[in-house]
Coordinates of C-alpha atoms and ligand atoms in Angstrom, one line a residue:
X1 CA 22.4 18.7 -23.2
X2 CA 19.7 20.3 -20.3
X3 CA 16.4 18.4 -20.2
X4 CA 13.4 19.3 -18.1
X5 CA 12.0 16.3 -17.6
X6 CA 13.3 12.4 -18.5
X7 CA 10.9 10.0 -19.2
X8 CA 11.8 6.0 -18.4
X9 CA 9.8 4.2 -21.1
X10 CA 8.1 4.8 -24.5
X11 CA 5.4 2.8 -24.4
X12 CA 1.7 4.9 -24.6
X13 CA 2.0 6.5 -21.3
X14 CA 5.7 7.5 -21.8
X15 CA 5.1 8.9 -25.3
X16 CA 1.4 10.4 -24.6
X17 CA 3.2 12.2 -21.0
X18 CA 6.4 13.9 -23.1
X19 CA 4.4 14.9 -26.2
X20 CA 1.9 16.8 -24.0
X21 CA 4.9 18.0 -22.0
X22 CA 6.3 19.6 -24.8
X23 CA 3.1 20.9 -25.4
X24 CA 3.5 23.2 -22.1
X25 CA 7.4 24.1 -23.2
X26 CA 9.2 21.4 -21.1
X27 CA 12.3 20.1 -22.9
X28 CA 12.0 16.1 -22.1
X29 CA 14.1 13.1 -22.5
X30 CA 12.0 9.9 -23.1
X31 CA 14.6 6.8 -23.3
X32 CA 13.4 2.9 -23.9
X33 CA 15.1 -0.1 -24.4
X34 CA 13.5 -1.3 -27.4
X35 CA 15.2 -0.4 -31.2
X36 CA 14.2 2.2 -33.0
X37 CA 12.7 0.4 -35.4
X38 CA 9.7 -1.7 -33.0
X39 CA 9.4 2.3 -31.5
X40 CA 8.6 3.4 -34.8
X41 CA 6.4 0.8 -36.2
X42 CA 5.3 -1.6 -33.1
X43 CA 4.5 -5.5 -33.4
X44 CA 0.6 -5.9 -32.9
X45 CA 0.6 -7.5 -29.5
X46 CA -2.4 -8.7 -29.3
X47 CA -4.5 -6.3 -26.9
X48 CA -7.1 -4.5 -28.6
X49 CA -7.7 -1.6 -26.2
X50 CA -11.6 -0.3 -25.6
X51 CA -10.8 3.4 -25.3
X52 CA -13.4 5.7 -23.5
X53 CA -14.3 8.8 -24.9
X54 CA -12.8 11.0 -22.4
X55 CA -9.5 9.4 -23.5
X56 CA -10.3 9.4 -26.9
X57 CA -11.0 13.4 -26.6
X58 CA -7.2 13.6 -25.2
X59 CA -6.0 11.5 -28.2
X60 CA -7.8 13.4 -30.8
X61 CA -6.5 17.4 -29.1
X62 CA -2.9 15.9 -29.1
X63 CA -3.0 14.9 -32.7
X64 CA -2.5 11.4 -32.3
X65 CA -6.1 10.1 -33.1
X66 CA -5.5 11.5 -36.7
X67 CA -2.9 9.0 -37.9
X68 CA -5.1 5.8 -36.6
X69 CA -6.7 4.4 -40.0
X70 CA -10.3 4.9 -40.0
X71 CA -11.0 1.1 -40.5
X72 CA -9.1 0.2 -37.7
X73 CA -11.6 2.1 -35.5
X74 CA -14.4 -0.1 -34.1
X75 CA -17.3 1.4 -32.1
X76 CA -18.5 0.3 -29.1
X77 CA -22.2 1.0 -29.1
X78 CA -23.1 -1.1 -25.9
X79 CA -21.5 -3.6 -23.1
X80 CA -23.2 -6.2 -21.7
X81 CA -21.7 -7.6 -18.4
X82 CA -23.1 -11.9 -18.0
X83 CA -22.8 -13.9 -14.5
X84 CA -21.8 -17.4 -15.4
X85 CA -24.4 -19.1 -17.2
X86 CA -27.1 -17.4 -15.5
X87 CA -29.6 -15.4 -17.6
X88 CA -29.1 -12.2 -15.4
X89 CA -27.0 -9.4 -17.5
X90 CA -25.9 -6.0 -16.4
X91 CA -26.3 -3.8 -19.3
X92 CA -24.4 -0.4 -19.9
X93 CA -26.5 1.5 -22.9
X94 CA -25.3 5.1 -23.7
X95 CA -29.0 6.1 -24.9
X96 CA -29.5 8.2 -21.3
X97 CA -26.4 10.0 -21.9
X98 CA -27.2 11.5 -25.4
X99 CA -23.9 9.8 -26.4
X100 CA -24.0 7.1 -29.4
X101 CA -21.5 5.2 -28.1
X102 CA -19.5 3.9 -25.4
X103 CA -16.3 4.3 -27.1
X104 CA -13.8 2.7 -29.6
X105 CA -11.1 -0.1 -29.7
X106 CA -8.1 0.5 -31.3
X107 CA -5.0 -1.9 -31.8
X108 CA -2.4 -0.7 -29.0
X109 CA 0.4 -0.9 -31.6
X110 CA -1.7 1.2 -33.7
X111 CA -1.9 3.3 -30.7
X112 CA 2.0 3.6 -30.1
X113 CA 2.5 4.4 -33.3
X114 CA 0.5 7.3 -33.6
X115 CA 1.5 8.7 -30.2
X116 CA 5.2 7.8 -31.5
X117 CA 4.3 9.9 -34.6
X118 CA 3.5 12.8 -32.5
X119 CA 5.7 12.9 -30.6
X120 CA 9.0 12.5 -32.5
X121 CA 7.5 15.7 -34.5
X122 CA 7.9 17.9 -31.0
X123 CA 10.9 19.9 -31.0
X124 CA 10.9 19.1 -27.4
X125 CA 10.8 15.8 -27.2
X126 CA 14.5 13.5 -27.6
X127 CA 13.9 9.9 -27.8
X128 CA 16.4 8.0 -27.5
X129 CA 16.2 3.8 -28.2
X130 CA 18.4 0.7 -27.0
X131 CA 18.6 3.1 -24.1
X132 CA 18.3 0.7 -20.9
X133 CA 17.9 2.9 -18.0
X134 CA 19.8 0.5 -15.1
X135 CA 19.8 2.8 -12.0
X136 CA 18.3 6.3 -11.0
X137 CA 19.5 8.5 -8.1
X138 CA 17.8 11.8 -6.6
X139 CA 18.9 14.2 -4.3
X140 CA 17.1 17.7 -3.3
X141 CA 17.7 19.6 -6.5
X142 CA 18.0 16.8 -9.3
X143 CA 17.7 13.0 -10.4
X144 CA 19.9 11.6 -12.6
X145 CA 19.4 8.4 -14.6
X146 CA 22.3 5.7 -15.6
X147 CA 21.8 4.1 -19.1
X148 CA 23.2 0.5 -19.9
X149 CA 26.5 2.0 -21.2
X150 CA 27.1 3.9 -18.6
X151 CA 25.8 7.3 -19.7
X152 CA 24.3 9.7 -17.6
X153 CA 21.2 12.6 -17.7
X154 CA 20.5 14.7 -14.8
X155 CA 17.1 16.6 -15.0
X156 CA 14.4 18.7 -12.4
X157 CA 12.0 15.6 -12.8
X158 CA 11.9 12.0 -13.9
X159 CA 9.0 10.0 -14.8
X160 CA 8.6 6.4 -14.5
X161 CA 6.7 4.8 -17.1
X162 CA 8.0 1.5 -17.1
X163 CA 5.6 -1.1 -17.0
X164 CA 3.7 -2.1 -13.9
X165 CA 6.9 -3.9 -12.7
X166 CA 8.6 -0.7 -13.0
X167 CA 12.3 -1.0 -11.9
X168 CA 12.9 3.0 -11.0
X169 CA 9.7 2.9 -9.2
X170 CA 11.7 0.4 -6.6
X171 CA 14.8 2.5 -7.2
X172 CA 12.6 5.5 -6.0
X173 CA 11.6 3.9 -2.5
X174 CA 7.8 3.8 -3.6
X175 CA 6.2 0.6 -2.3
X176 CA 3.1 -1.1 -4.6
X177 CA 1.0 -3.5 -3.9
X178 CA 1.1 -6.6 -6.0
X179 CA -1.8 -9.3 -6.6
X180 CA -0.9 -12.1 -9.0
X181 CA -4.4 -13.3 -9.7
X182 CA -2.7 -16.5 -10.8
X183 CA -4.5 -16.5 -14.1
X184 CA -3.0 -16.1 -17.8
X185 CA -5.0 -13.8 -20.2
X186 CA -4.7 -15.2 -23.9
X187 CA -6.1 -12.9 -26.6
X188 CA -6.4 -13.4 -29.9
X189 CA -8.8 -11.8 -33.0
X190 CA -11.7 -14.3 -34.4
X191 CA -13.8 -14.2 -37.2
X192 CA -17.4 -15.1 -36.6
X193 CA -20.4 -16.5 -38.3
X194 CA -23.0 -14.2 -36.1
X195 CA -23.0 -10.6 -36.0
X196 CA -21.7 -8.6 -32.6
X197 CA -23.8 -5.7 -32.9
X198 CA -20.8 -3.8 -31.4
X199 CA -21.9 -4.9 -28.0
X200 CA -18.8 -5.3 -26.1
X201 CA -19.3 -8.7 -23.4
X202 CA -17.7 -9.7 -20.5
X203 CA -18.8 -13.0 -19.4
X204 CA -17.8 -13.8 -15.4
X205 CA -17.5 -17.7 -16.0
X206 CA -16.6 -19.7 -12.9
X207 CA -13.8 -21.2 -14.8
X208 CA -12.4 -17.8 -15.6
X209 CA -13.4 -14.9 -17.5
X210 CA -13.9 -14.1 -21.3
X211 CA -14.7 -11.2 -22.7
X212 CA -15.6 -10.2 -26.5
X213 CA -14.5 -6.9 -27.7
X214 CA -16.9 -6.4 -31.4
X215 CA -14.0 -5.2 -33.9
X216 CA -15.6 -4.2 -37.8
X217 CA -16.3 -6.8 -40.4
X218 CA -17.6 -9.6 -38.1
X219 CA -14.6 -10.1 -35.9
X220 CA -13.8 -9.7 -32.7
X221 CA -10.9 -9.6 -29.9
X222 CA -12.0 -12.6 -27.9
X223 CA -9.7 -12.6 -24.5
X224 CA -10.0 -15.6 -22.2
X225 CA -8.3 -15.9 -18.7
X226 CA -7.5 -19.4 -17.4
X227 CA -5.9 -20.8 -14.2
X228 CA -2.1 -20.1 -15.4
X229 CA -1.1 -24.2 -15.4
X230 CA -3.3 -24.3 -18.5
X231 CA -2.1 -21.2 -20.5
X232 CA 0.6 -22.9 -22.6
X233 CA -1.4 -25.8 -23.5
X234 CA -4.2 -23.3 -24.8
X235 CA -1.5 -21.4 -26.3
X236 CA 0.1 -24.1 -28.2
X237 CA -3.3 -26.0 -29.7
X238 CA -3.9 -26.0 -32.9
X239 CA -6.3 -23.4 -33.8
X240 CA -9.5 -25.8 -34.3
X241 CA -9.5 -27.1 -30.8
X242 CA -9.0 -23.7 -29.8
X243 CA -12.1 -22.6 -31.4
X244 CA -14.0 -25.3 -30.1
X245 CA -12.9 -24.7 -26.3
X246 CA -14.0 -21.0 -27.3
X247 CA -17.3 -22.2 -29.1
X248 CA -18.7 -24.0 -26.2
X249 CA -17.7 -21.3 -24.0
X250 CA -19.2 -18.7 -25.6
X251 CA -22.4 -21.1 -26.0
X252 CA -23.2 -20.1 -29.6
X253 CA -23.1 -16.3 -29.2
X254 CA -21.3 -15.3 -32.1
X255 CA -22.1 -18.5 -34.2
X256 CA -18.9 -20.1 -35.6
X257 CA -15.4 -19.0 -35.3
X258 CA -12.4 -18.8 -36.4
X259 CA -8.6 -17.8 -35.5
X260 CA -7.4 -14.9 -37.4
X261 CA -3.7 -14.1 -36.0
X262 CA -1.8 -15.7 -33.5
X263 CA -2.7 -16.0 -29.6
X264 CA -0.8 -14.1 -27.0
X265 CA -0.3 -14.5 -23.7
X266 CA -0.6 -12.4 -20.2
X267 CA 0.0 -13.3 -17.0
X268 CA -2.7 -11.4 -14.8
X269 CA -0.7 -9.3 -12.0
X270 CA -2.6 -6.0 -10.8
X271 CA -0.7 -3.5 -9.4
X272 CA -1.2 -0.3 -7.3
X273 CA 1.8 1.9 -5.9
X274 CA 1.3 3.0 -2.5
X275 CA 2.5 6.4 -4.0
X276 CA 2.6 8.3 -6.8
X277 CA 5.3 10.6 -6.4
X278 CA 8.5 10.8 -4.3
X279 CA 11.4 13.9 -4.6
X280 CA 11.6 14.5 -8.3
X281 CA 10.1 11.8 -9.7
X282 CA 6.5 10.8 -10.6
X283 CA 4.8 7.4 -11.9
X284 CA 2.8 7.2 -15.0
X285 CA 0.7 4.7 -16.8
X286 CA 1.3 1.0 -15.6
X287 CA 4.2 1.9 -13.6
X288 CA 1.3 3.7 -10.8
X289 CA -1.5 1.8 -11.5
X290 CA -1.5 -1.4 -13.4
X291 CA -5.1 -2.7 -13.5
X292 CA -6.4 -6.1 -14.4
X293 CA -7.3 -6.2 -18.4
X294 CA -10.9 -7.1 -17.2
X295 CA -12.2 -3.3 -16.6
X296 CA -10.5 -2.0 -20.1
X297 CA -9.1 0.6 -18.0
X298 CA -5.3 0.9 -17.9
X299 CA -4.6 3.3 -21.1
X300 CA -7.8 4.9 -20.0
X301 CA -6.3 5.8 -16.5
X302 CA -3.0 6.0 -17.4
X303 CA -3.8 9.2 -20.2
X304 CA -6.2 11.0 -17.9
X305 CA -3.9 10.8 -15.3
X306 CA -1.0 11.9 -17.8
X307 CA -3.3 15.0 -18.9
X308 CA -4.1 16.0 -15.4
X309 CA -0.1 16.0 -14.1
X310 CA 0.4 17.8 -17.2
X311 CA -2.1 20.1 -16.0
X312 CA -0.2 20.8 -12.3
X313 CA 3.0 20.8 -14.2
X314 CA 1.6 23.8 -16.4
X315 CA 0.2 25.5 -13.1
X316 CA 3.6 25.3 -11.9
X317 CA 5.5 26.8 -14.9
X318 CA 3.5 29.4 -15.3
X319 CA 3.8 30.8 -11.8
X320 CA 7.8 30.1 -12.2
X321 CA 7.5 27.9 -9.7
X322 CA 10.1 24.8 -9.9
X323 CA 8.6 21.9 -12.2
X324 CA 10.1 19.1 -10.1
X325 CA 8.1 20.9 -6.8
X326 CA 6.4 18.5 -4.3
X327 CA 3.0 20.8 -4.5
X328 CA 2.4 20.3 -8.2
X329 CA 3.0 16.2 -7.5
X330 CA 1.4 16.0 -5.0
X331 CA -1.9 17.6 -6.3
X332 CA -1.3 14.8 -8.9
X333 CA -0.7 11.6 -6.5
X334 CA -4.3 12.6 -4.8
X335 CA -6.4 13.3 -8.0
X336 CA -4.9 9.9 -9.9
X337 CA -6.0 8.5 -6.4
X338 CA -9.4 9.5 -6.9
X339 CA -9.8 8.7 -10.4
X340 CA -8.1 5.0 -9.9
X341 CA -8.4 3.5 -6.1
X342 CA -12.7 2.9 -6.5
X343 CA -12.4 0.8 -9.5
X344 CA -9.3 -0.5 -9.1
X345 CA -10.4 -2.3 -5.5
X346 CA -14.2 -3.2 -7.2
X347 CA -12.0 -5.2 -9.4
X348 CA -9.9 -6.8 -6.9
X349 CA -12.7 -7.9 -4.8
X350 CA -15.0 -8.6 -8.2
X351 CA -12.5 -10.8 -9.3
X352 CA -11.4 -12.6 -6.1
X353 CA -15.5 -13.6 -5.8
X354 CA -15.0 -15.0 -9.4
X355 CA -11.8 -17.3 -8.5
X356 CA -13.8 -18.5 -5.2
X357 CA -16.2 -21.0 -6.1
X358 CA -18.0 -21.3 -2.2
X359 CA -21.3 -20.6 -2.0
X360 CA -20.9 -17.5 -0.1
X361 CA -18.8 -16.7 -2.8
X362 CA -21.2 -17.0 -5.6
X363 CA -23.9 -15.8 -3.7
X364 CA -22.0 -12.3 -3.1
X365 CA -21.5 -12.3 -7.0
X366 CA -24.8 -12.4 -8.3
X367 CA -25.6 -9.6 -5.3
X368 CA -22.5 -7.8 -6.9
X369 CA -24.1 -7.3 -10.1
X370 CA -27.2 -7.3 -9.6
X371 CA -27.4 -4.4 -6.9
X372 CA -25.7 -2.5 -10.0
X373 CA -28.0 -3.1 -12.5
X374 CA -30.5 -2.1 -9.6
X375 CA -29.1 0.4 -8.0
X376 CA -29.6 2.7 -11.2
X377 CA -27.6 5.8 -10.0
X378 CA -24.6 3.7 -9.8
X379 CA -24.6 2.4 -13.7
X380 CA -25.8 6.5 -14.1
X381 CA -22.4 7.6 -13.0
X382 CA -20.5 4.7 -14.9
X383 CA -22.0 5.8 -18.0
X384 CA -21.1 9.1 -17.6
X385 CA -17.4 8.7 -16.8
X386 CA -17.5 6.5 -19.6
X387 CA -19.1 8.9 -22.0
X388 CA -17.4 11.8 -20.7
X389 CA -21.3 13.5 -20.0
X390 CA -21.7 15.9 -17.1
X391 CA -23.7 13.6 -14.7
X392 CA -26.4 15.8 -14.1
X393 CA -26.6 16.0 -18.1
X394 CA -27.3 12.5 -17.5
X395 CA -30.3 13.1 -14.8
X396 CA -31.8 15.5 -16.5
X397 CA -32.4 13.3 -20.1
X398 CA -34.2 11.0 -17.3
X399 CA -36.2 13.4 -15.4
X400 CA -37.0 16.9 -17.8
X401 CA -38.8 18.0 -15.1
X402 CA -37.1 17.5 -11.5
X403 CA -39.8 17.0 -8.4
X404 CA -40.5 20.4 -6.7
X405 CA -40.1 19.8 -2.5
X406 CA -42.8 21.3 -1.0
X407 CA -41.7 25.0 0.9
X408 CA -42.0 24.7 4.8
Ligands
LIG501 C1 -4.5 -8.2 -22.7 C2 -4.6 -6.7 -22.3 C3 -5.7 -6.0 -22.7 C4 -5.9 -4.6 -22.4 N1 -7.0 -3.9 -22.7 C5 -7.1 -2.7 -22.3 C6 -8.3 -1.9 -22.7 O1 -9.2 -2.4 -23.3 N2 -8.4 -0.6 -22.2 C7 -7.5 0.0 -21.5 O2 -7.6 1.1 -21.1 N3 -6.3 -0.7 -21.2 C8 -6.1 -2.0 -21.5 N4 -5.0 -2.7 -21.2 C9 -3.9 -2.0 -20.5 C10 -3.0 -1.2 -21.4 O3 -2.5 -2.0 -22.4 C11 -1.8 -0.7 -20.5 O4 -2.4 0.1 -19.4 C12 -0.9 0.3 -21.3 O5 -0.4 -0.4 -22.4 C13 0.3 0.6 -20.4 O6 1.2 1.5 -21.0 P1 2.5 2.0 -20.3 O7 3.1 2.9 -21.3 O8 2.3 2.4 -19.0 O9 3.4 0.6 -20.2 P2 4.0 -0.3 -21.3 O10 3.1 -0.4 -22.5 O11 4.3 -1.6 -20.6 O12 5.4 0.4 -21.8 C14 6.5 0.5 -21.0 C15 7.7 0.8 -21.8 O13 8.8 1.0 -20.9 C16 10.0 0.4 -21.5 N5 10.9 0.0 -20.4 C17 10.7 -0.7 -19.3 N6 11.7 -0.7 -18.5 C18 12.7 0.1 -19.1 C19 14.0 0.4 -18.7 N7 14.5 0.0 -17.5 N8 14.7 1.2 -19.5 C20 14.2 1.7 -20.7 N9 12.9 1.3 -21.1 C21 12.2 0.5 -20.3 C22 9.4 -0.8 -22.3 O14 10.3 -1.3 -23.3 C23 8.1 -0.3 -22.8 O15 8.3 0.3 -24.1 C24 -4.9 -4.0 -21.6 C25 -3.7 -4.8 -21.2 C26 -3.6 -6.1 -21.6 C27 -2.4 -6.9 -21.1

C-alpha cells in the first residue's frame, strides 16, 4: 500500500498534521501504540488546555471544533499573571484588541476526540492502532518505519509526533535540549464557592507555581507544581487536606473548594530540538517543542506550526516538486523557530528565577514582570498573538489619530 507521508503518533499533533494533510491530497499513514478504543474515545487526562484563538480558528476550518460540546467550552475573558504574595499583577485584557476574549479551554481528550473524528472521516488518512513504531531508517529517496511486529512502511516523508521524549526524533540524529525543572505538575478540576469571572490566574509562588484555569458552572482546572519529592504525597492525600493545602495557597480567591475528579500527575521536562527537520522527516507537536504547561502553549504551537508545514508542503505539491524536499522543511524548521524560540527561553529563564529563592533572584522577578506590565508595547504584541489581531489593529484602537512628525 503507497503512503505519502507516515505519521509516528496520534495524539493532537499527529491527528491535527494528517487530517490537514489529506486536506492538500497527501495519502498518510498515522500509526500509535495505543488501542483503538482509548484513540477513539480518550480517557480525560487531566489537562484542560487554554486554546488561543488563532488555534481555535485552525480547529474550527478543519472541522474539528464542531464535534466539541458547547458546555464543555469555557471562555477565557481575561488572565491575570500574580508575583508571590505581592500585590503587583500583570494583567492581559483583550478590550484594546476589539476581541471579547482571550480564548477557550477545552478538555484535551475532548480535543483528540474530535481531531480523531475528523480525521478517520478523510479518505486519506489510515490509522492504524497497537502499532508501536520501534525503529525508523532514511536514506536519500525514502524512510521506512519498523512496527513492533516487525512490519514495515516506506514513504517520501515521516513525521515524528511522538511526545516530547520522542524516540524517532533520536533515531533521526536530531539533538534537543532537555531541562527537567525537577518539579511535578498535579492537575485536577475544583468546584468553588466564589465566582472566577473567567479570569484565567497564574500565581508565581516561591514554593512553586499554581495556576487557575475558570471552567463554566463555578469550577475550575486548578494545576499546582511542587518540588517533585512531594508529588506523590499530594497525589495520594485524601481530598480534604488537599483542598486545604490548595485553600491557603490560593489565599481565599475562589472561596471554598472542592475536588471534582481525580488528580493527575506531570513531571515538568521542557524540551526544544535543536532541529526540526532532517532527510525526510520532520518533528511535530511535543516531539519539536515541548514547552512547560506554565505558558498554555504547547497545542497552541504545535497546531500553528502543523498548519504552517502544511502550508510548505502544499507549495511544494503544487509546483510538483518532491514533498519529502529539504526546501519545503526547511522553510518550516525556521518559521516554527520564530514562532517558538522567544517564549520558549522567557519561560526557561522566568521559571529558573521562580525556583531560585536568592535575592538577586527575586529581585530580577518582580523586574521581570513588572517591566511587562510597563513596557506597554510588549503586553500590546502578546495580546495580539493571543487574539489573533493584526498588531497595528491593536495601535490604532489606542491612538485613532497617530501623531503627525513635523516635515523638514
Ligand atoms: C498539565 C498540562 C497542561 C497543559 N496545558 C496546555 C494549555 O493550556 N495550552 C496548550 O497549548 N498546551 C498545553 N499543554 C501541552 C499539550 O497538552 C501538548 O502540547 C500536546 O498534548 C502535545 O500533543 P502531541 O500530539 O505532540 O503529543 P502527545 O499528546 O504526547 O501524543 C503523542 C502520541 O504518540 C504516541 N506514541 C509515542 N511513541 C510512539 C511510538 N513509538 N509508536 C507509536 N506511537 C507512539 C502516543 O501513544 C501518543 O498518542 C499542557 C500539557 C500538560 C502536561
Amino acid at each position: 500500500m503507497y503512503f505519502d507521508v507516515l505519521v509516528i503518533g496520534a495524539g493532537p499533533a499527529g491527528l491535527a498534521f494528517s487530517a490537514l494533510a489529506a486536506d492538500i491530497g497527501l495519502s498518510v499513514a498515522v500509526f500509535d501504540r495505543q488501542s483503538k478504543k482509548n484513540l477513539a474515545d480518550p480517557q480525560n487526562d487531566g489537562r484542560d488546555i487554554a486554546i488561543a484563538v488563532k488555534s481555535q480558528t485552525i480547529l474550527q476550518d478543519m472541522g474539528a471544533w464542531d464535534f466539541i460540546p458547547d458546555d464543555e467550552i469555557s471562555p477565557i475573558r481575561k488572565a491575570t499573571v500574580i508575583d508571590g504574595d505581592s500585590p503587583f499583577t500583570l494583567n492581559f485584557d483583550p478590550e484594546n484588541t476589539g476581541a471579547t476574549q482571550l480564548g477557550n479551554i477545552v478538555s484535551n481528550h475532548l480535543i483528540k476526540q474530535a481531531l480523531h473524528k475528523v480525521a478517520a472521516k478523510k479518505t486519506g488518512v489510515t490509522i492504524f492502532s497497537n502499532a508501536d513504531v520501534v525503529s525508523l531508517e532514511r536514506d536519500l529517496q525514502s524512510t521506512t518505519l519498523v512496527l513492533k511486529d516487525g512490519s514495515a512502511f516506506t514513504a517520501p516523508l515521516a513525521i515524528a509526533a511522538d511526545t516530547r521524549f520522542s524516540k524517532t526524533r533520536r533515531d533521526a540524529g536530531i539533538k534537543a535540549n532537555m531541562h527537567d525543572f525537577g518539579h511535578t505538575m498535579i492537575v485536577g478540576r475544583m468546584r468553588h464557592t466564589k465566582p472566577h469571572n473567567h479570569i484565567a490566574r497564574e500565581c508565581f509562588r516561591y514554593d512553586g507555581g499554581l495556576a487557575v484555569l475558570p471552567l463554566n458552572n463555578n469550577r475550575a482546572s486548578v494545576v499546582q507544581t511542587f518540588p517533585a519529592d512531594r508529588a506523590s504525597q499530594l497525589l495520594s492525600m485524601d481530598d480534604q487536606d488537599y483542598v486545604r493545602i490548595t485553600e491557603h495557597r490560593l489565599g481565599g480567591l475562589l472561596g471554598e473548594l472542592e475536588c471534582e475528579g481525580e488528580r493527575i500527575a506531570y513531571p515538568l521536562v521542557g524540551v526544544y530540538a535543536r532541529r526540526f527537520y532532517a532527510k525526510r522527516f520532520a518533528l511535530i507537536g511535543d516531539a519539536a517543542v515541548g514547552m512547560h504547561p506554565v505558558t498554555a502553549h504547547g497545542f497552541n504551537f504545535g497546531i500553528q506550526g502543523i498548519a504552517n508545514l502544511v502550508h510548505h508542503l502544499s507549495n511544494a505539491k503544487s509546483r510538483n516538486l518532491d514533498i519529502g524536499n529539504d526546501a519545503a522543511l526547511k522553510a518550516y524548521d525556521r518559521d516554527h523557530r520564530r514562532l517558538t524560540w522567544p517564549l520558549y527561553q522567557m519561560t526557561e529563564k522566568m521559571i529558573g528565577l521562580y525556583t531560585t529563592n536568592t535575592v538577586p533572584a527575586r529581585i530580577a522577578r518582580k523586574a521581570a514582570l513588572h517591566a511587562v506590565e510597563v513596557l506597554q508595547p510588549a503586553k500590546d504584541i502578546v495580546m495580539a498573538q493571543l487574539t489573533n489581531t493584526q498588531l497595528r489593529s491593536v495601535l490604532k484602537r489606542k491612538f485613532p489619530v497617530l501623531p503627525r512628525l513635523p516635515r523638514l
